[in-house]
Coordinates of C-alpha atoms in Angstrom, one line a residue:
Chain A
M1 CA -73.9 33.7 44.3
I2 CA -73.3 34.1 40.6
T3 CA -72.9 37.8 41.4
F4 CA -70.2 37.4 44.0
L5 CA -68.2 34.5 42.1
F6 CA -68.3 36.4 38.6
Y7 CA -69.2 40.0 39.0
L8 CA -67.1 40.9 41.8
P9 CA -63.9 39.6 40.4
F10 CA -64.9 41.1 37.2
I11 CA -65.6 44.7 38.5
L12 CA -62.2 44.4 40.3
G13 CA -60.3 43.2 37.2
F14 CA -62.2 45.6 35.0
V15 CA -61.2 48.8 37.0
V16 CA -57.8 48.1 36.6
I17 CA -57.8 47.6 33.0
G18 CA -60.4 50.3 32.7
V19 CA -58.6 53.1 34.3
W20 CA -55.5 52.3 32.0
G21 CA -57.7 52.1 29.1
E22 CA -59.3 55.4 29.9
R23 CA -55.7 57.2 30.2
K24 CA -54.8 55.4 27.1
I25 CA -58.1 56.5 25.3
A26 CA -57.7 60.0 26.7
S27 CA -54.2 60.3 25.4
F28 CA -55.1 59.0 22.0
I29 CA -57.8 61.3 21.6
Q30 CA -55.4 64.3 22.7
D31 CA -52.6 63.1 20.3
R32 CA -50.2 61.9 23.1
Y33 CA -48.7 58.7 24.4
G34 CA -50.2 58.4 27.9
P35 CA -48.9 56.2 30.5
M36 CA -45.8 54.4 29.1
E37 CA -43.3 53.8 32.0
V38 CA -44.5 50.8 34.1
G39 CA -44.8 47.5 32.0
P40 CA -45.2 47.2 28.3
K41 CA -47.2 50.3 27.0
G42 CA -47.8 51.3 30.5
L43 CA -50.0 48.3 31.0
L44 CA -49.1 47.8 34.8
Q45 CA -49.5 51.5 35.6
T46 CA -52.9 51.1 37.5
I47 CA -51.4 48.3 39.3
A48 CA -48.7 50.6 40.5
D49 CA -51.1 53.2 41.3
L50 CA -53.3 50.9 43.3
L51 CA -50.3 49.6 45.1
K52 CA -49.5 53.2 46.1
M53 CA -53.1 54.0 47.1
L54 CA -53.5 51.0 49.4
Q55 CA -50.4 52.2 51.3
K56 CA -51.7 55.7 51.7
E57 CA -53.0 56.9 55.1
D58 CA -56.6 56.8 55.8
I59 CA -57.0 60.6 56.5
R60 CA -59.9 61.5 58.4
P61 CA -60.8 65.2 59.1
K62 CA -61.0 66.3 62.6
A63 CA -64.4 68.3 61.9
A64 CA -66.0 65.3 60.0
D65 CA -69.3 63.7 61.1
K66 CA -67.3 60.5 61.8
P67 CA -69.8 57.7 61.2
L68 CA -71.2 59.2 58.1
F69 CA -67.9 59.8 56.7
L70 CA -66.7 56.4 57.1
M71 CA -69.9 54.7 56.0
A72 CA -70.6 56.8 52.6
P73 CA -68.0 54.9 50.4
L74 CA -69.0 51.6 51.4
L75 CA -72.7 52.5 51.1
I76 CA -72.2 53.7 47.5
F77 CA -70.4 50.7 46.5
V78 CA -72.6 48.3 48.2
A79 CA -75.7 50.0 46.3
I80 CA -74.3 49.7 43.0
F81 CA -73.0 46.2 43.3
A82 CA -76.5 45.1 44.7
G83 CA -77.8 46.2 41.1
F84 CA -75.4 43.7 39.6
A85 CA -77.3 40.8 41.2
V86 CA -80.2 40.6 38.8
L87 CA -77.9 40.5 35.8
P88 CA -77.7 37.5 33.7
I89 CA -74.6 36.2 32.1
S90 CA -75.5 33.5 29.7
P91 CA -78.8 31.8 28.9
A92 CA -78.4 29.3 31.7
I93 CA -77.0 31.4 34.1
S94 CA -79.5 34.0 35.0
G95 CA -78.3 36.0 38.0
A96 CA -80.7 36.4 41.0
D97 CA -84.3 34.9 40.7
I98 CA -85.9 38.2 41.7
E99 CA -89.2 38.5 40.0
T100 CA -89.1 42.4 39.7
G101 CA -85.7 42.3 38.0
V102 CA -84.8 45.4 36.5
F103 CA -87.1 47.6 38.8
F104 CA -85.2 46.3 41.6
L105 CA -82.0 47.2 39.9
L106 CA -83.2 50.7 39.4
A107 CA -84.4 50.9 43.1
V108 CA -81.3 49.6 44.6
V109 CA -79.0 51.8 42.6
S110 CA -80.9 54.9 43.5
L111 CA -79.5 54.1 47.0
D112 CA -76.1 55.5 46.0
V113 CA -77.6 59.0 46.1
V114 CA -77.7 58.3 50.1
G115 CA -74.1 57.5 50.1
V116 CA -73.2 60.7 48.1
L117 CA -75.1 62.8 50.3
M118 CA -73.6 60.9 53.3
A119 CA -70.2 61.8 52.0
G120 CA -70.7 65.3 51.1
W121 CA -72.4 66.0 54.5
G122 CA -70.0 64.1 56.6
S123 CA -66.9 65.6 55.0
N124 CA -68.0 68.9 56.5
N125 CA -66.3 70.8 53.6
K126 CA -68.2 73.2 51.4
Y127 CA -66.8 71.9 48.2
S128 CA -68.0 68.4 49.2
L129 CA -71.3 69.5 50.2
Y130 CA -71.8 71.6 47.0
G131 CA -70.5 68.4 45.0
A132 CA -73.0 66.3 46.8
M133 CA -75.8 68.5 46.3
R134 CA -75.1 68.7 42.6
S135 CA -74.7 64.9 42.5
V136 CA -78.0 64.4 44.0
A137 CA -80.0 66.9 42.2
Q138 CA -78.6 65.5 38.9
I139 CA -79.1 61.9 39.6
V140 CA -82.5 62.5 41.0
S141 CA -83.4 64.4 38.0
Y142 CA -81.9 61.8 35.4
E143 CA -83.6 58.9 37.1
I144 CA -86.7 59.8 35.5
P145 CA -85.9 59.6 31.9
L146 CA -83.5 56.4 32.6
G147 CA -86.8 55.0 34.3
I148 CA -89.1 55.5 31.5
T149 CA -86.6 54.4 29.0
V150 CA -86.2 51.1 30.8
L151 CA -89.9 51.0 30.9
C152 CA -90.0 51.4 27.4
M153 CA -88.3 48.1 26.7
V154 CA -90.1 46.5 29.6
V155 CA -93.3 47.2 27.7
I156 CA -91.9 45.9 24.5
G157 CA -90.7 42.7 26.3
S158 CA -93.6 42.6 28.8
T159 CA -91.2 41.2 31.3
L160 CA -89.2 42.7 34.1
D161 CA -86.7 39.8 34.1
L162 CA -83.6 40.8 32.4
N163 CA -82.8 37.2 31.5
E164 CA -86.1 36.6 29.8
L165 CA -85.8 40.0 28.3
S166 CA -82.4 38.8 26.7
S167 CA -83.7 35.6 25.6
L168 CA -86.6 37.2 23.5
Q169 CA -83.7 38.8 21.6
G170 CA -82.3 35.8 20.0
I171 CA -82.7 32.3 18.6
F172 CA -83.5 30.6 21.7
T173 CA -86.8 32.4 22.1
S174 CA -90.3 30.6 22.4
E175 CA -92.1 33.3 20.5
T176 CA -92.0 34.1 16.9
T177 CA -90.3 36.9 16.0
Y178 CA -90.9 39.1 12.8
L179 CA -88.8 41.2 10.8
F180 CA -88.8 44.8 12.5
G181 CA -91.2 43.3 14.9
I182 CA -94.2 43.9 12.3
K183 CA -96.4 40.9 11.9
S184 CA -98.3 42.0 8.8
L185 CA -94.7 42.1 6.8
G186 CA -95.0 38.3 7.4
I187 CA -91.3 37.5 7.4
D188 CA -90.5 35.2 10.1
V189 CA -86.9 35.9 11.7
T190 CA -87.0 33.6 14.6
Q191 CA -84.6 31.3 13.2
I192 CA -82.5 33.9 11.7
G193 CA -81.7 35.5 14.8
G194 CA -78.6 37.4 15.1
I195 CA -78.8 41.1 15.2
L196 CA -82.3 41.1 13.5
S197 CA -84.0 39.9 16.8
W198 CA -82.4 42.5 19.0
N199 CA -84.8 45.1 20.3
I200 CA -82.8 47.8 18.4
V201 CA -83.9 46.3 15.2
Q202 CA -87.3 44.7 16.5
V203 CA -88.4 48.2 17.3
P204 CA -87.3 50.7 14.8
F205 CA -87.6 53.8 16.9
S206 CA -85.6 52.3 19.8
F207 CA -82.5 54.0 18.8
L208 CA -83.9 57.0 20.2
I209 CA -84.8 55.4 23.2
F210 CA -81.4 54.0 23.6
L211 CA -80.0 57.5 23.1
I212 CA -82.0 58.9 25.9
F213 CA -81.1 55.9 28.0
F214 CA -77.4 56.4 27.4
I215 CA -77.3 60.1 28.1
A216 CA -79.4 59.6 31.4
G217 CA -77.0 56.7 32.2
L218 CA -73.8 58.9 31.6
A219 CA -75.5 61.4 34.0
E220 CA -76.2 58.8 36.7
A221 CA -72.7 57.6 36.5
N222 CA -71.5 61.3 37.2
R223 CA -69.5 60.9 33.9
A224 CA -68.5 63.7 31.7
P225 CA -70.1 65.7 30.3
F226 CA -72.4 65.2 33.3
D227 CA -69.4 65.4 35.9
L228 CA -70.3 68.6 37.6
P229 CA -70.6 66.9 41.0
E230 CA -66.9 66.1 40.7
S231 CA -65.5 68.9 38.4
E232 CA -62.0 69.4 39.5
S233 CA -61.6 72.9 38.3
E234 CA -64.5 74.1 40.4
L235 CA -65.0 72.0 43.3
I236 CA -61.8 70.3 43.7
G237 CA -63.2 66.8 43.6
G238 CA -66.8 67.3 44.8
Y239 CA -68.2 65.0 47.4
H240 CA -65.0 62.9 47.6
T241 CA -62.6 65.8 48.2
E242 CA -61.7 64.8 51.9
Y243 CA -61.1 61.3 51.1
A244 CA -57.8 59.5 50.7
G245 CA -56.3 56.2 50.2
F246 CA -58.3 53.2 50.1
R247 CA -61.7 55.0 50.8
W248 CA -61.1 57.0 47.8
G249 CA -60.4 54.0 46.0
I250 CA -63.7 52.6 46.7
F251 CA -65.2 55.9 45.4
M252 CA -63.5 55.3 42.1
L253 CA -64.4 51.6 42.0
S254 CA -68.0 52.6 42.3
E255 CA -67.8 55.0 39.4
Y256 CA -66.4 52.4 37.2
A257 CA -68.9 49.7 38.5
M258 CA -71.6 52.1 37.7
M259 CA -70.3 52.7 34.0
L260 CA -70.2 48.9 33.8
L261 CA -73.8 48.7 35.0
V262 CA -75.0 51.4 32.6
S263 CA -73.4 49.5 29.8
F264 CA -74.5 46.0 30.7
L265 CA -78.0 47.4 30.9
A266 CA -77.8 49.0 27.6
S267 CA -76.6 45.8 26.0
I268 CA -79.3 43.8 27.6
L269 CA -82.1 46.0 27.1
F270 CA -81.3 47.1 23.5
F271 CA -78.7 44.9 21.9
G272 CA -79.6 41.3 22.7
G273 CA -77.8 40.6 26.0
W274 CA -75.8 37.5 25.5
N275 CA -77.2 36.8 22.0
T276 CA -74.7 36.6 19.2
P277 CA -74.9 39.4 16.5
F278 CA -74.6 37.0 13.6
P279 CA -77.6 35.8 12.0
N280 CA -78.2 32.4 10.4
I281 CA -78.4 32.8 6.5
G282 CA -79.2 29.6 4.7
S283 CA -76.7 26.8 5.5
V284 CA -74.2 29.3 6.9
T285 CA -75.6 29.0 10.6
M286 CA -73.5 31.8 11.9
A287 CA -75.9 32.4 15.0
T288 CA -75.9 28.7 15.8
W289 CA -72.1 28.5 15.5
T290 CA -71.5 31.5 17.8
S291 CA -74.0 30.7 20.4
G292 CA -73.0 27.3 21.8
T293 CA -75.6 25.0 23.6
P294 CA -77.6 26.8 26.5
G295 CA -77.1 24.9 29.7
E296 CA -73.6 23.6 28.4
L297 CA -70.3 25.0 28.9
S298 CA -70.2 26.4 25.2
G299 CA -73.3 28.4 25.9
A300 CA -72.2 29.9 29.1
I301 CA -68.7 30.8 27.3
W302 CA -70.4 32.3 24.1
G303 CA -73.0 34.0 26.2
A304 CA -70.6 35.8 28.6
F305 CA -68.2 36.8 25.6
W306 CA -71.1 38.6 23.9
L307 CA -72.5 40.2 26.7
I308 CA -69.2 41.6 27.8
F309 CA -67.9 42.3 24.4
K310 CA -71.1 44.6 24.0
T311 CA -70.7 46.0 27.5
T312 CA -67.0 47.0 26.7
I313 CA -67.9 48.7 23.4
F314 CA -70.2 50.9 25.5
V315 CA -67.7 51.6 28.3
F316 CA -65.3 52.7 25.3
V317 CA -68.0 55.0 24.0
Q318 CA -68.6 56.5 27.6
M319 CA -64.8 57.1 27.6
W320 CA -64.8 58.5 24.2
V321 CA -67.6 60.9 25.1
R322 CA -65.7 62.0 28.2
W323 CA -62.8 63.3 26.2
T324 CA -65.0 64.9 23.4
Y325 CA -67.7 67.2 25.1
P326 CA -67.2 70.0 27.5
R327 CA -69.1 69.9 30.9
L328 CA -72.5 71.2 31.0
R329 CA -73.7 74.1 33.3
V330 CA -75.9 73.3 36.2
D331 CA -79.1 75.2 34.3
Q332 CA -78.2 73.3 31.0
L333 CA -78.2 70.0 33.0
M334 CA -81.7 70.7 34.5
S335 CA -83.3 72.0 31.3
L336 CA -81.9 69.1 29.4
S337 CA -83.4 66.5 31.7
W338 CA -86.7 68.2 32.4
K339 CA -87.5 70.0 29.1
Y340 CA -86.1 67.5 26.6
L341 CA -85.3 64.1 27.7
T342 CA -88.2 63.3 30.1
P343 CA -90.9 64.7 27.6
A344 CA -89.3 62.8 24.7
A345 CA -89.1 59.6 26.7
L346 CA -92.9 60.1 27.7
I347 CA -93.7 60.2 24.1
L348 CA -91.7 57.3 23.3
L349 CA -93.4 55.3 26.1
L350 CA -96.7 56.1 24.5
L351 CA -95.3 55.0 21.2
C352 CA -93.9 51.7 22.7
G353 CA -97.3 51.0 24.0
V354 CA -99.1 51.5 20.7
W355 CA -96.5 49.7 18.9
K356 CA -96.9 46.7 21.2
M357 CA -100.6 46.6 20.8
L358 CA -100.5 47.0 17.1
M359 CA -97.5 45.1 15.9
V360 CA -97.1 42.1 18.3
Chain B
M1 CA -92.1 30.3 56.6
D2 CA -89.3 28.1 57.7
Q3 CA -87.2 28.6 60.7
M4 CA -84.5 30.8 58.9
A5 CA -87.1 33.0 57.7
V6 CA -88.6 33.6 61.2
Y7 CA -85.1 34.4 62.5
L8 CA -84.4 36.8 59.6
F9 CA -87.9 38.5 60.3
Y10 CA -87.1 39.0 64.0
F11 CA -83.6 40.4 62.8
F12 CA -84.9 43.0 60.5
G13 CA -87.9 43.7 62.8
L14 CA -85.4 44.5 65.8
L15 CA -83.1 46.5 63.2
A16 CA -86.3 48.4 62.2
I17 CA -87.1 49.2 66.0
A18 CA -83.4 50.0 66.7
G19 CA -83.4 52.5 63.8
A20 CA -86.7 54.0 65.1
L21 CA -85.3 54.4 68.5
G22 CA -82.2 55.9 67.3
I23 CA -84.2 58.6 65.4
L24 CA -85.9 59.2 68.8
I25 CA -82.9 59.5 70.9
T26 CA -80.2 61.2 68.6
R27 CA -80.2 65.0 68.8
N28 CA -78.5 65.4 65.3
L29 CA -81.1 65.9 62.6
M30 CA -78.9 64.5 59.8
H31 CA -78.3 61.4 61.8
A32 CA -81.8 60.9 62.3
A33 CA -82.6 61.4 58.6
F34 CA -80.1 58.7 57.7
L35 CA -81.3 56.3 60.5
L36 CA -84.7 56.5 58.9
I37 CA -83.0 54.7 55.9
A38 CA -82.1 51.9 58.1
V39 CA -85.9 51.7 59.2
F40 CA -87.1 51.8 55.5
L41 CA -84.7 49.0 54.2
S42 CA -85.7 46.8 57.3
V43 CA -89.3 47.3 56.4
A44 CA -88.7 46.5 52.8
A45 CA -86.7 43.1 54.0
I46 CA -89.8 42.2 56.1
F47 CA -92.1 42.8 53.1
V48 CA -89.8 40.4 51.2
L49 CA -90.0 37.9 53.9
G50 CA -93.7 38.1 53.9
G51 CA -93.5 37.4 49.9
A52 CA -94.4 40.9 48.8
E53 CA -91.4 41.5 46.6
F54 CA -92.8 44.1 44.4
V55 CA -94.0 46.0 47.4
A56 CA -90.7 45.9 48.9
V57 CA -88.9 47.2 45.8
S58 CA -91.6 50.0 45.5
Q59 CA -90.7 50.9 49.1
I60 CA -87.1 51.5 48.3
M61 CA -87.7 53.0 45.3
V62 CA -90.2 55.5 46.6
Y63 CA -89.4 56.0 50.3
V64 CA -85.4 55.8 50.2
G65 CA -85.0 57.1 46.5
G66 CA -87.7 59.6 46.6
I67 CA -89.2 61.0 49.8
L68 CA -86.0 60.5 52.1
I69 CA -83.7 62.2 49.8
L70 CA -86.4 65.0 49.4
L71 CA -86.2 65.3 53.2
I72 CA -82.4 65.3 53.5
F73 CA -82.3 67.9 50.8
G74 CA -84.9 70.0 52.6
I75 CA -82.6 69.9 55.8
M76 CA -79.7 70.8 53.8
L77 CA -81.3 73.7 52.0
T78 CA -83.2 75.1 54.8
N79 CA -80.0 75.5 56.9
R80 CA -77.1 77.5 56.3
I81 CA -74.6 75.4 54.4
S82 CA -71.6 74.3 56.4
S83 CA -73.2 75.4 59.6
D84 CA -72.5 73.5 62.8
K85 CA -74.7 70.4 64.0
I86 CA -78.4 70.7 63.3
D87 CA -79.9 69.9 67.0
T88 CA -83.3 68.8 67.7
G89 CA -85.2 69.2 71.0
F90 CA -87.7 67.1 73.0
G91 CA -91.0 68.7 73.2
N92 CA -94.3 67.6 74.2
V93 CA -92.9 64.6 76.1
L94 CA -96.0 63.6 78.1
L95 CA -98.6 64.1 75.4
G96 CA -96.2 62.0 73.1
I97 CA -96.0 59.3 75.2
L98 CA -99.8 59.3 75.8
V99 CA -100.7 59.1 72.2
G100 CA -98.0 56.4 71.5
C101 CA -99.2 54.3 74.2
A102 CA -102.9 54.6 73.0
F103 CA -101.6 53.8 69.4
L104 CA -100.0 50.8 70.7
V105 CA -102.7 49.5 72.4
W106 CA -105.1 50.0 69.3
V107 CA -102.7 48.3 66.9
G108 CA -101.6 45.5 69.4
D109 CA -105.2 44.8 69.8
Y110 CA -105.8 44.7 66.1
I111 CA -102.9 42.4 65.7
L112 CA -103.8 40.1 68.5
T113 CA -107.3 39.6 67.5
Q114 CA -107.3 39.9 63.8
F115 CA -104.3 38.2 62.4
N116 CA -104.3 35.0 64.0
D117 CA -105.8 33.0 60.9
Q118 CA -104.1 34.6 58.3
K119 CA -100.8 33.2 58.3
A120 CA -101.9 31.0 55.3
A121 CA -102.3 34.1 53.3
L122 CA -98.4 34.5 53.2
E123 CA -98.3 31.7 50.5
Q124 CA -95.7 32.6 47.9
T125 CA -97.5 33.2 44.4
N126 CA -95.8 33.4 41.0
N127 CA -96.4 36.1 38.5
Q128 CA -97.2 38.5 41.6
T129 CA -95.9 41.6 39.6
E130 CA -98.2 40.7 36.8
K131 CA -101.4 40.1 38.8
L132 CA -100.8 43.3 40.6
G133 CA -100.4 45.2 37.3
I134 CA -103.6 43.7 36.0
S135 CA -105.6 44.4 39.0
L136 CA -104.5 47.9 39.0
I137 CA -105.3 48.6 35.9
A138 CA -108.6 46.6 35.7
D139 CA -110.2 46.5 39.2
H140 CA -108.8 49.7 40.6
V141 CA -108.7 51.6 37.5
L142 CA -110.6 54.7 38.8
A143 CA -108.4 55.1 41.8
F144 CA -105.4 54.5 39.8
E145 CA -106.2 57.3 37.3
L146 CA -107.6 59.7 40.1
I147 CA -104.3 59.3 41.8
A148 CA -102.3 59.9 38.5
I149 CA -104.3 63.2 37.7
L150 CA -103.8 64.3 41.4
L151 CA -100.0 63.6 41.2
L152 CA -100.0 65.6 37.9
I153 CA -101.9 68.5 39.4
A154 CA -99.5 68.6 42.2
L155 CA -96.5 68.6 40.1
I156 CA -97.8 71.5 37.9
G157 CA -98.8 73.1 40.9
A158 CA -95.3 73.0 42.5
A159 CA -93.9 74.0 39.0
Y160 CA -96.2 77.2 39.0
I161 CA -95.4 78.2 42.7
A162 CA -91.6 77.8 42.0
K163 CA -91.5 79.8 38.8
K164 CA -90.3 83.3 39.3
D165 CA -92.4 86.2 38.3
K166 CA -91.4 88.2 35.3
E167 CA -90.6 91.4 37.1
E168 CA -88.7 89.5 39.6
V169 CA -86.5 88.1 37.0
M170 CA -86.2 91.6 35.3
E171 CA -84.9 93.0 38.6

């Protein structure tokens, strides 16, 4: 229920701001103004675009495979939205009570590949088909490093539950946390909390894991520099070439939802989820001040605030990367995944296992 | 199982059967492949109703996310891109019906005689995933490792077969 009440409106609201933000960030990076006409600083531009898009005709090519063509956008969005079900919001609001947690998330999100294939095949258009094939090859390949990096953090936290994983990285944990996760240093930071108990500090080499996770996440979301499936300059628009109006809007919504999901996952796995970044230092108990009481309204608000704050930063980084790096070639894409990221992720997984055995 | 779960069980069971029948009836190979997804997902839902959550998620991950995509990819790559509809025909109808009926009798007999007293086994247990993991790595470690090595060999073999010869690349 939390997913419907909180995440669905959140995604919709985020897309409106996200599209505007992306255009503004793009124009900032390219040293121009971006949308300025509608509303102050162009703030209402997306809403105007949205209204225009909703009025457009729902065009359906005559040669398209009708059931597949119509189903595809819905399937993609449902698959990605189902992934949000297991995300926690704050200490007491933990999302769906699914024991397999993050494994469920990865499995369900992998269903969006089916939607992409449906769209590409159903459109009966060679650009769409090429786009779909590229997209699927890319998503299937990058699922492996992504899965392994998630597994690394699951090994460290020894739980699949994302809420439990978050609570291990803050002052509300029931276990003792040591500085850098090394017990023999003997510095107990359980009550200090803040950034020191996040996984990224607890496991010193986890920045590399995060890097692989983030790259693979970009590829999963079909974002630049991995936007070959859509590449406007070669494939017109890839698998959603033939779509117009509302159905095209759902594709756009799914892309932004996927960006959000990857960012949420990054902040939960590596950056403490709903935990505050400020540590308790002596009598300056900043962590306690900025955490609220779990189970009460203050805890919920602070938790949601920190989680969304971190997520927004990662969304910004994704947009920043998009306007910074050129698109990869297909063979570069494949060799990056199979020759570099996957072996590196496997080695890091081994390291995580050893780390978990020796240090904790 | 309470009443709701029973209804859901029948719903997903019927959905799975409908999907399977659709695969049989449709002549469009792509539609058949996509209907297979409906079957897999319904079976996953039945697993969830039986309390086997981990198995259900693995089912989605392996069959839908892996095997089915491979299957669809195979269809796409073996046929000319942007060809017309790919049709399937009906062959060996008589033999198929005979084998199907024999299988139905065999499985039906098994279900009717062997599964009567096992309703109690459907109890929900906590920390299922943890128990499964421990038993995989402790009780069944030999089988686990053997399968892992087998899969690795298969992977290396596939990569070797797919690799182009040096002369071929030179040309």
